[in-house]
Amino acid sequence: MRVFKYKTNRSTRYWTGFHLIIIAVLSLLTLHLYDGGYISAWFVSCVVATIALMVLSVPRKIVVTDKRLLVRCVLDITEIQRSDIASVRIVGQSEMRWILPLFGSIGFFGYYGHFLDLKNLNHVEIYASEWSNFIEITTIYEDIYYISCSEREELVEILTRTECCD
């Protein structure tokens, strides 16, 4: 078993701070404009619920065992059977510019969720703490995952070994 920890970079921390400031300003503005009415209460409740869901989905580490690849988030675990992995490759920074979010986070404690690859018109899932060092994992079911890892060469080497068991 090998564990790869996610490490947030300075850019991700700045984006997280930026998002939190914008959310705080919008919440205060809504409270001020609507004098604490039901619209401001509804807005603040939705914002708090969204932040809570996003924080619970933050990727924490990648665990590779003989049979599985696990992306462990704060509350969720994404599991990919190693026998289901069709291909693994390192992705260049230029390829990631065609990725747009469908339902996920862009810089708020990382980059994670469901995204759309505009170049290939594919649905992809991303689990990253920084917008670099990506690898692409494609399963035999044509599911595509992008995972960032500072030790991506080692992760690719481990995942491409043929000694995994069924």
Short mmCIF file of C-alpha atoms in Angstrom, two decimals:
data_model
loop_
_atom_site.label_atom_id
_atom_site.label_comp_id
_atom_site.label_asym_id
_atom_site.label_seq_id
_atom_site.Cartn_x
_atom_site.Cartn_y
_atom_site.Cartn_z
CA MET A 1 0.00 0.00 0.00
CA ARG A 2 1.30 3.47 -0.93
CA VAL A 3 -0.21 6.76 0.27
CA PHE A 4 0.15 10.05 -1.62
CA LYS A 5 -0.91 13.13 0.35
CA TYR A 6 -2.45 16.17 -1.26
CA LYS A 7 -0.52 19.38 -0.71
CA THR A 8 -2.18 22.71 -1.42
CA ASN A 9 -0.04 25.30 -3.10
CA ARG A 10 -0.03 29.06 -2.57
CA SER A 11 -2.37 29.70 -5.51
CA THR A 12 -5.04 27.38 -4.06
CA ARG A 13 -4.79 29.08 -0.68
CA TYR A 14 -5.20 32.49 -2.34
CA TRP A 15 -8.24 31.30 -4.31
CA THR A 16 -9.77 29.86 -1.12
CA GLY A 17 -9.28 33.19 0.67
CA PHE A 18 -10.71 35.08 -2.32
CA HIS A 19 -13.82 32.87 -2.36
CA LEU A 20 -14.34 33.27 1.39
CA ILE A 21 -14.04 37.08 1.15
CA ILE A 22 -16.53 37.25 -1.75
CA ILE A 23 -18.98 35.00 0.12
CA ALA A 24 -18.66 37.12 3.29
CA VAL A 25 -19.19 40.37 1.35
CA LEU A 26 -22.24 38.98 -0.48
CA SER A 27 -23.68 37.64 2.79
CA LEU A 28 -23.22 40.97 4.57
CA LEU A 29 -24.63 42.85 1.60
CA THR A 30 -27.68 40.59 1.51
CA LEU A 31 -28.21 40.96 5.26
CA HIS A 32 -27.92 44.76 4.95
CA LEU A 33 -30.18 45.11 1.88
CA TYR A 34 -32.95 42.87 3.17
CA ASP A 35 -32.75 43.79 6.89
CA GLY A 36 -32.46 40.19 8.05
CA GLY A 37 -35.60 39.04 6.23
CA TYR A 38 -36.29 35.62 4.81
CA ILE A 39 -34.28 36.33 1.62
CA SER A 40 -31.10 37.04 3.55
CA ALA A 41 -31.71 34.05 5.84
CA TRP A 42 -32.30 31.84 2.80
CA PHE A 43 -29.15 33.14 1.09
CA VAL A 44 -26.92 32.69 4.14
CA SER A 45 -28.36 29.20 4.80
CA CYS A 46 -27.67 28.13 1.21
CA VAL A 47 -24.15 29.55 1.33
CA VAL A 48 -23.36 27.79 4.63
CA ALA A 49 -24.77 24.49 3.32
CA THR A 50 -22.78 24.79 0.09
CA ILE A 51 -19.55 25.57 1.95
CA ALA A 52 -20.14 22.62 4.28
CA LEU A 53 -20.69 20.24 1.35
CA MET A 54 -17.61 21.54 -0.43
CA VAL A 55 -15.39 21.24 2.64
CA LEU A 56 -16.57 17.65 3.16
CA SER A 57 -15.59 16.85 -0.46
CA VAL A 58 -12.01 18.16 -0.26
CA PRO A 59 -9.54 15.45 -1.38
CA ARG A 60 -7.06 14.51 1.37
CA LYS A 61 -4.97 11.62 0.03
CA ILE A 62 -4.58 8.96 -2.64
CA VAL A 63 -4.17 5.39 -1.43
CA VAL A 64 -2.95 2.71 -3.84
CA THR A 65 -3.32 -0.92 -2.77
CA ASP A 66 -2.77 -4.13 -4.73
CA LYS A 67 -6.39 -4.11 -5.90
CA ARG A 68 -7.67 -0.53 -5.68
CA LEU A 69 -6.95 3.15 -6.08
CA LEU A 70 -8.74 5.18 -3.42
CA VAL A 71 -9.13 8.95 -3.45
CA ARG A 72 -10.01 9.78 0.14
CA CYS A 73 -11.84 13.02 0.70
CA VAL A 74 -12.87 14.43 4.07
CA LEU A 75 -16.15 12.48 3.96
CA ASP A 76 -16.23 10.66 0.61
CA ILE A 77 -14.09 7.90 -0.91
CA THR A 78 -13.79 7.39 -4.66
CA GLU A 79 -12.71 3.84 -5.42
CA ILE A 80 -11.30 2.57 -8.72
CA GLN A 81 -10.46 -1.10 -9.09
CA ARG A 82 -6.95 -1.44 -10.52
CA SER A 83 -8.17 -4.20 -12.80
CA ASP A 84 -10.64 -1.68 -14.29
CA ILE A 85 -7.93 0.85 -15.22
CA ALA A 86 -7.47 0.90 -19.00
CA SER A 87 -4.83 3.63 -19.19
CA VAL A 88 -2.84 6.06 -17.07
CA ARG A 89 -0.94 9.01 -18.47
CA ILE A 90 0.65 12.26 -17.40
CA VAL A 91 -1.33 15.29 -18.56
CA GLY A 92 0.31 18.55 -19.59
CA GLN A 93 -0.86 21.90 -18.27
CA SER A 94 -2.04 22.98 -21.74
CA GLU A 95 -4.56 20.13 -21.94
CA MET A 96 -6.32 21.31 -18.78
CA ARG A 97 -7.36 24.67 -20.23
CA TRP A 98 -10.32 23.00 -21.97
CA ILE A 99 -11.83 21.83 -18.67
CA LEU A 100 -14.91 23.64 -17.32
CA PRO A 101 -16.80 22.88 -14.10
CA LEU A 102 -20.25 21.33 -14.19
CA PHE A 103 -20.60 20.77 -10.45
CA GLY A 104 -17.49 21.21 -8.39
CA SER A 105 -14.95 23.52 -6.89
CA ILE A 106 -12.47 25.76 -8.65
CA GLY A 107 -9.86 26.78 -6.11
CA PHE A 108 -12.00 26.55 -2.98
CA PHE A 109 -9.70 24.27 -0.93
CA GLY A 110 -8.73 22.62 -4.21
CA TYR A 111 -10.24 21.56 -7.51
CA TYR A 112 -12.68 18.69 -7.34
CA GLY A 113 -16.00 17.50 -8.68
CA HIS A 114 -17.56 16.93 -12.07
CA PHE A 115 -16.15 18.84 -15.03
CA LEU A 116 -16.63 18.98 -18.79
CA ASP A 117 -13.72 18.50 -21.19
CA LEU A 118 -14.69 20.84 -24.04
CA LYS A 119 -12.00 19.56 -26.37
CA ASN A 120 -13.23 15.95 -26.32
CA LEU A 121 -16.78 16.63 -25.03
CA ASN A 122 -16.32 14.20 -22.14
CA HIS A 123 -17.50 14.21 -18.57
CA VAL A 124 -14.49 13.96 -16.22
CA GLU A 125 -14.00 13.85 -12.48
CA ILE A 126 -11.18 15.87 -10.95
CA TYR A 127 -9.51 15.45 -7.56
CA ALA A 128 -6.74 18.01 -7.16
CA SER A 129 -5.25 20.29 -4.56
CA GLU A 130 -3.44 22.36 -7.19
CA TRP A 131 -4.01 23.02 -10.88
CA SER A 132 -0.86 21.18 -11.97
CA ASN A 133 0.82 17.75 -11.83
CA PHE A 134 -2.19 15.96 -13.32
CA ILE A 135 -2.48 12.37 -14.37
CA GLU A 136 -5.40 11.00 -16.37
CA ILE A 137 -6.91 7.66 -15.43
CA THR A 138 -9.31 6.07 -17.92
CA THR A 139 -11.25 2.99 -16.90
CA ILE A 140 -12.53 0.16 -19.09
CA TYR A 141 -15.98 1.74 -18.63
CA GLU A 142 -14.63 4.96 -20.24
CA ASP A 143 -14.81 6.92 -16.99
CA ILE A 144 -12.11 9.60 -16.90
CA TYR A 145 -10.47 10.85 -13.74
CA TYR A 146 -7.88 13.61 -13.38
CA ILE A 147 -5.85 13.42 -10.19
CA SER A 148 -3.11 15.83 -9.16
CA CYS A 149 -0.16 14.49 -7.26
CA SER A 150 3.23 16.07 -6.61
CA GLU A 151 4.78 12.60 -7.04
CA ARG A 152 2.88 11.86 -10.24
CA GLU A 153 5.67 9.91 -11.97
CA GLU A 154 5.77 7.45 -9.07
CA LEU A 155 1.97 7.19 -9.02
CA VAL A 156 1.87 6.48 -12.78
CA GLU A 157 4.62 3.88 -12.41
CA ILE A 158 2.74 2.11 -9.59
CA LEU A 159 -0.56 2.15 -11.48
CA THR A 160 0.92 0.85 -14.73
CA ARG A 161 2.51 -2.19 -13.07
CA THR A 162 0.81 -5.36 -14.29
CA GLU A 163 1.13 -7.22 -11.01
CA CYS A 164 -2.24 -6.15 -9.58
CA CYS A 165 -4.64 -8.91 -8.76
CA ASP A 166 -8.32 -9.38 -9.63
#
